[in-house]
Tab-separated table of C-alpha atoms in Angstrom:
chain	number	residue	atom	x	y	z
T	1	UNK	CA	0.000	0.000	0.000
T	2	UNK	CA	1.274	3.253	-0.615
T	3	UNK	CA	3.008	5.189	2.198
T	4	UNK	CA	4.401	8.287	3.072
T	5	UNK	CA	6.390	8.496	6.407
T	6	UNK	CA	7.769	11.752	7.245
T	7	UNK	CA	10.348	12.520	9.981
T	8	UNK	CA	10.017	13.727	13.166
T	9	UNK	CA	9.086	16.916	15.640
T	10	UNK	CA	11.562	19.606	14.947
T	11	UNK	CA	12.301	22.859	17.346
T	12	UNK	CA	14.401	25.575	15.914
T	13	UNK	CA	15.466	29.241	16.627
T	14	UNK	CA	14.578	32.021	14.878
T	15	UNK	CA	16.747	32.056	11.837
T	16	UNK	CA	17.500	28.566	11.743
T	17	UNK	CA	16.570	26.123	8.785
T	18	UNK	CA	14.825	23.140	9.470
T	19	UNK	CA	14.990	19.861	6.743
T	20	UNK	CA	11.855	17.677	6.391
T	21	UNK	CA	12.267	14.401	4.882
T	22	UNK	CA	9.482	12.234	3.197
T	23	UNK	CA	10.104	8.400	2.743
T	24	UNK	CA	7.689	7.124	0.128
T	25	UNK	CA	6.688	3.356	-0.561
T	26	UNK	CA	4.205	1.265	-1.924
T	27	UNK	CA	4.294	2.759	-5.798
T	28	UNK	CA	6.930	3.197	-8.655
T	29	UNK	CA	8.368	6.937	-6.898
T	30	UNK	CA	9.349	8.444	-10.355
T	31	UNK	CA	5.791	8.172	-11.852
T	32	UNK	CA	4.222	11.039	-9.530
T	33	UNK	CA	4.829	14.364	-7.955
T	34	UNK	CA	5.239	15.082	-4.417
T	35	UNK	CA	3.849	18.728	-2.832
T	36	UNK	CA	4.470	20.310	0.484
T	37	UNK	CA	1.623	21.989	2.290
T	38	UNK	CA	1.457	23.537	5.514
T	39	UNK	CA	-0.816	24.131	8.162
T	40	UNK	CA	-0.071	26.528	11.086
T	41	UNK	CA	-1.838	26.119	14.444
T	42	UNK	CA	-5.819	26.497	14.234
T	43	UNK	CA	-4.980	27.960	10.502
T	44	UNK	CA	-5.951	26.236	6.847
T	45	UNK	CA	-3.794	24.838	4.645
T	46	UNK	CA	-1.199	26.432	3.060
T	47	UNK	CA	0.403	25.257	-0.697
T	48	UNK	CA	4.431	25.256	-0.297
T	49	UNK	CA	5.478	24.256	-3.563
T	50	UNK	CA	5.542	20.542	-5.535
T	51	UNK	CA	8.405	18.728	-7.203
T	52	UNK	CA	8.033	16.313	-9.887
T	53	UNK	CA	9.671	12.503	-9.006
T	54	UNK	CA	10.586	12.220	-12.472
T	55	UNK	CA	13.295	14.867	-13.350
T	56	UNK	CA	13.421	16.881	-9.928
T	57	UNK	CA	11.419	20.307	-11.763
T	58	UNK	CA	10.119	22.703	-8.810
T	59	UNK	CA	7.584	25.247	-8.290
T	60	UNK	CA	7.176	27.017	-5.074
T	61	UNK	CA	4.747	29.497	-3.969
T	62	UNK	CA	6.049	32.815	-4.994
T	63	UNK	CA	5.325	33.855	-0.437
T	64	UNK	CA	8.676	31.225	0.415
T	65	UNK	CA	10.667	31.800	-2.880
T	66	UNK	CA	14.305	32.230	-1.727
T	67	UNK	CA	13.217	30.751	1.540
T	68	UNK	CA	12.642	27.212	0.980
T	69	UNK	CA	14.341	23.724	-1.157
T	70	UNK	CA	12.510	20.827	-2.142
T	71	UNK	CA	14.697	17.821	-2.994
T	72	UNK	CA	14.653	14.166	-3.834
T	73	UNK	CA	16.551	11.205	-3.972
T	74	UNK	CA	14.938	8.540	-6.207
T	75	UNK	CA	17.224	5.378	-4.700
T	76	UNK	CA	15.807	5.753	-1.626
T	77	UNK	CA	12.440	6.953	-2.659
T	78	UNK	CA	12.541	9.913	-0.368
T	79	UNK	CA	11.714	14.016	-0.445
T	80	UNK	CA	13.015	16.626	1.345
T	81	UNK	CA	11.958	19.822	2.257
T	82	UNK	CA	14.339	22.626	3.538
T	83	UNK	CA	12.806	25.620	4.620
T	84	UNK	CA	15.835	29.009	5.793
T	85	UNK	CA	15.584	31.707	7.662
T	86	UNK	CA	12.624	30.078	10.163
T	87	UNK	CA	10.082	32.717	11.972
T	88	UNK	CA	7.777	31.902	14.365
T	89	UNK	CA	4.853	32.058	11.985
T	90	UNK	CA	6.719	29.179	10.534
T	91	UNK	CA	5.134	27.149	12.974
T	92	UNK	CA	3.092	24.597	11.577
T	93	UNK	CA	2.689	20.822	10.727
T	94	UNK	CA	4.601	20.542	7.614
T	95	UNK	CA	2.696	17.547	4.909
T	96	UNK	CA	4.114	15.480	2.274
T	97	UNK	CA	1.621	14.257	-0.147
T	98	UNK	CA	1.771	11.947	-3.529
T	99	UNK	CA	1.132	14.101	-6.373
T	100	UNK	CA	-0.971	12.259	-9.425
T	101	UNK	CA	0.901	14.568	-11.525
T	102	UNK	CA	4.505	14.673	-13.036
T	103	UNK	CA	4.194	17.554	-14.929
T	104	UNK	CA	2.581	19.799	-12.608
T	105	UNK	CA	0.848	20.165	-9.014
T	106	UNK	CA	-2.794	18.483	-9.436
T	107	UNK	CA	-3.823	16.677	-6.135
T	108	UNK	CA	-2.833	15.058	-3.119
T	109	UNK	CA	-3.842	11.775	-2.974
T	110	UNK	CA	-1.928	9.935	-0.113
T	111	UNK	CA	-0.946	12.451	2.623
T	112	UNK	CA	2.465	11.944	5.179
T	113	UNK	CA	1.491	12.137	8.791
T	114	UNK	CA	2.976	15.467	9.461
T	115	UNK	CA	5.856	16.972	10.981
T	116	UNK	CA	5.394	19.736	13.552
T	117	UNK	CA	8.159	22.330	13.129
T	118	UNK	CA	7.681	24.872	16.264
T	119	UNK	CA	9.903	27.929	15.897
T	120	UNK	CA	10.937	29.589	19.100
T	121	UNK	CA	13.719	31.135	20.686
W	1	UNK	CA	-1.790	34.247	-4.733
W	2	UNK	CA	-5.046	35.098	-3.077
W	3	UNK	CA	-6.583	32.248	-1.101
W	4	UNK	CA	-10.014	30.857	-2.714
W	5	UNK	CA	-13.078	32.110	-1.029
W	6	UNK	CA	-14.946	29.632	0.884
W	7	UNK	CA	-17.897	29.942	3.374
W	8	UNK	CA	-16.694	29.785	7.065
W	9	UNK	CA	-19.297	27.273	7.942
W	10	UNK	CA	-22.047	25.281	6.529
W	11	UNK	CA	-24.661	22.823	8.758
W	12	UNK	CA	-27.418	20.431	7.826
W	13	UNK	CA	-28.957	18.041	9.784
W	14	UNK	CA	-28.450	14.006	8.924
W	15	UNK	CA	-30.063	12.855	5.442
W	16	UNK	CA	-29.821	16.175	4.199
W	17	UNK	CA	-27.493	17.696	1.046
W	18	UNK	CA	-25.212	20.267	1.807
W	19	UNK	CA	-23.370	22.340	-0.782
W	20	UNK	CA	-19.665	24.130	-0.369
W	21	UNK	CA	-18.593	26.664	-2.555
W	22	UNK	CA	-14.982	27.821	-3.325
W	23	UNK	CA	-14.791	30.776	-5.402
W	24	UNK	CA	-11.461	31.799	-7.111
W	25	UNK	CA	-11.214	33.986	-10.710
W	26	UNK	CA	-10.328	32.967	-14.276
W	27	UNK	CA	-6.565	32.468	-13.628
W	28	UNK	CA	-7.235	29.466	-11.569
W	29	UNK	CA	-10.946	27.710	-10.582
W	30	UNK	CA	-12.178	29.471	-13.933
W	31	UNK	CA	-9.271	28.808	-16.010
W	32	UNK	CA	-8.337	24.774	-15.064
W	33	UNK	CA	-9.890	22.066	-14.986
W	34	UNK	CA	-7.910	20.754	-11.886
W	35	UNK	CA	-9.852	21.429	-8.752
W	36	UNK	CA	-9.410	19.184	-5.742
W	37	UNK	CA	-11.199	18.882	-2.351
W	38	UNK	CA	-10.201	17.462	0.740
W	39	UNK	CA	-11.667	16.394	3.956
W	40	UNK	CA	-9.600	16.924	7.136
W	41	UNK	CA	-11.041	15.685	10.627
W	42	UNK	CA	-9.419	17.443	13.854
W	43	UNK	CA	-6.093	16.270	14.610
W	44	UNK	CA	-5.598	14.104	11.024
W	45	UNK	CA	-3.702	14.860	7.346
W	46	UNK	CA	-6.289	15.571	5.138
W	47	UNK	CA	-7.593	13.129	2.804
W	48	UNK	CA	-8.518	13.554	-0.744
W	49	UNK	CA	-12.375	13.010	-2.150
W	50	UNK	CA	-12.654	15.240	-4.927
W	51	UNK	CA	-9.948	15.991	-8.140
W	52	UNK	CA	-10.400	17.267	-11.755
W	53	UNK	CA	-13.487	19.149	-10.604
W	54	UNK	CA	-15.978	16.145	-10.929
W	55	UNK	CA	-13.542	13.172	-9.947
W	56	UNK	CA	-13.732	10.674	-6.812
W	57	UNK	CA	-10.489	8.260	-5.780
W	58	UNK	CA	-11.299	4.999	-5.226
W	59	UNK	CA	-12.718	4.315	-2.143
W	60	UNK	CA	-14.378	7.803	-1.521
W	61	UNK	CA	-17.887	7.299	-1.040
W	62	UNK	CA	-20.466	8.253	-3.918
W	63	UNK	CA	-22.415	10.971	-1.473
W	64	UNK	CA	-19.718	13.473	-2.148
W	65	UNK	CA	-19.531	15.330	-5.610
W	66	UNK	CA	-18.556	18.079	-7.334
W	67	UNK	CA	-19.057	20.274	-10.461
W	68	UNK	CA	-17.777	23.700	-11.835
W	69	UNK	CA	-19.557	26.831	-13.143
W	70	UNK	CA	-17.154	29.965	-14.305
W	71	UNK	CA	-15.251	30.990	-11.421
W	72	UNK	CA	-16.905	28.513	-8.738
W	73	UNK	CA	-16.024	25.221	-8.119
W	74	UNK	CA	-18.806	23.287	-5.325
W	75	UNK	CA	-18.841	20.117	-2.995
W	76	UNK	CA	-21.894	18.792	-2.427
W	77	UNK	CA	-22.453	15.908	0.306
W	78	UNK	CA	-25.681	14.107	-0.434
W	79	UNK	CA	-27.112	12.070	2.570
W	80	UNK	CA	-25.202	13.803	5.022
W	81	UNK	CA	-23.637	11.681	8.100
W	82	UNK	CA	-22.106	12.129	11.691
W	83	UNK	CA	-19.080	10.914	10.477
W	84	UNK	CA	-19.002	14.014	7.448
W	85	UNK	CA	-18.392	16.543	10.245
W	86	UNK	CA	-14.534	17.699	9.618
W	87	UNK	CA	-13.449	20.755	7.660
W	88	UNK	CA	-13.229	21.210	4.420
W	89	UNK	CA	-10.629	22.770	1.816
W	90	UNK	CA	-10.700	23.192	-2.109
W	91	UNK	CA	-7.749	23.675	-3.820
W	92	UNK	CA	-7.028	24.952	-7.760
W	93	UNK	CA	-4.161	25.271	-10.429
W	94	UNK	CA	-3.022	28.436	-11.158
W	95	UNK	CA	-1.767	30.465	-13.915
W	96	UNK	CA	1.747	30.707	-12.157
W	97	UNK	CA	1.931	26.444	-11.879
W	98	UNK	CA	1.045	26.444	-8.646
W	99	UNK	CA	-1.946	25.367	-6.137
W	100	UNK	CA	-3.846	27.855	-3.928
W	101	UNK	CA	-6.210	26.820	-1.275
W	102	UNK	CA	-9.320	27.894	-0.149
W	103	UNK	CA	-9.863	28.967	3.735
W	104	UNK	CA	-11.516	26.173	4.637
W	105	UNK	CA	-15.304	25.202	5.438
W	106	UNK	CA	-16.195	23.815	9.090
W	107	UNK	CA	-19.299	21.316	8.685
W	108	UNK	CA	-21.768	20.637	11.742
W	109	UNK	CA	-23.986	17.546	11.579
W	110	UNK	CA	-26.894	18.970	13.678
């Protein structure tokens, strides 16, 4: 079945950068797209950007451009998200989820189990 | 990237229909045909029921639907249940290749 297992609970300073990683399993990794969304404390969700697990293109939302990575490594199946320069309204759980797209962000149909990222000094 | 507009909160009582809307403009609900929905429940990753505007994964009951007119995309949940009460987001393509979200919709099972 397909899975995506994210890493765990970060806590960083203000001005820190904080590296989520996304282990995917269960389907052929380079056939689909992986996005990033975010979703602060009490807030909605919040589109970070999408890379394709075919050739590695990126598009971020234009609010984090300069700000944040996304990576992956197709041997071990896995995405990474780095995000610089942390605030505290950087404070959210942090989602991977299986794009049904390689060409472009579509939908999120299997969803990581979050990572909490609290930013505090 | 403006957020999609969605109502804050929508209620019906079991059996009945419900309908969501999530308006955006022409450079993304009006423009695409790739508008998703998802259902979150407190304290869970959301889950996908809707894509491509009229679209249901496998496994996603037949009680939830949705359609498209101009700039408005809408969920509706046909015999509504205890178990529908979560929040729920839309989501579009944009002009700029990327996704913007709507604000979110709390539903109450009375």
């Amino acid at each position: 079945q397909v899975q995506l297992v994210q890493s765990g609970a970060e806590v960083k300073k203000p001005g820190a950068s904080v590296k989520v990683s996304c282990k995917a399993s269960g389907y052929t990794f380079p056939s689909f797209g992986i996005s990033w969304v975010r979703q602060a404390p009490g807030q909605g969700l919040e589109w970070m950007g999408w890379i394709s697990g075919y050739n590695g293109n990126t598009n971020y939302a234009q609010k984090l451009q300069g700000r944040v990575t996304m990576t992956t490594d197709t041997s071990t199946s896995t995405a990474y998200m780095e995000l610089r320069s942390l605030r505290s309204d950087d404070t959210a759980v942090y989602y991977c989820t299986r794009d049904r797209s390689i060409t472009m962000v579509r939908a999120g149909d299997y969803w990581g189990q979050g990572t909490l990222v609290t930013v505090s000094s | 990237q403006s957020a999609l507009t969605q109502p804050a909160s929508v209620s019906g009582s079991p059996g009945q229909s419900i309908t969501i809307s999530c308006t955006g403009t022409s450079s993304d609900v009006g423009g695409y045909h790739f508008v998703s929905w998802y259902q979150q429940h407190p304290g869970k990753a959301p889950k996908l029921i809707i894509y491509d505007v009229t679209s249901r994964p496998s496994g996603v009951s037949n009680r939830f639907s949705g359609s498209k007119s101009g700039n408005t995309a809408s969920l509706t949940i046909s015999g509504l249940q205890a178990e529908d009460e979560a929040d729920y987001y839309c989501a579009s393509f944009t002009t700029s290749r990327t996704q913007v979200f709507g604000g979110g919709t709390k539903v109450t099972v009375l």
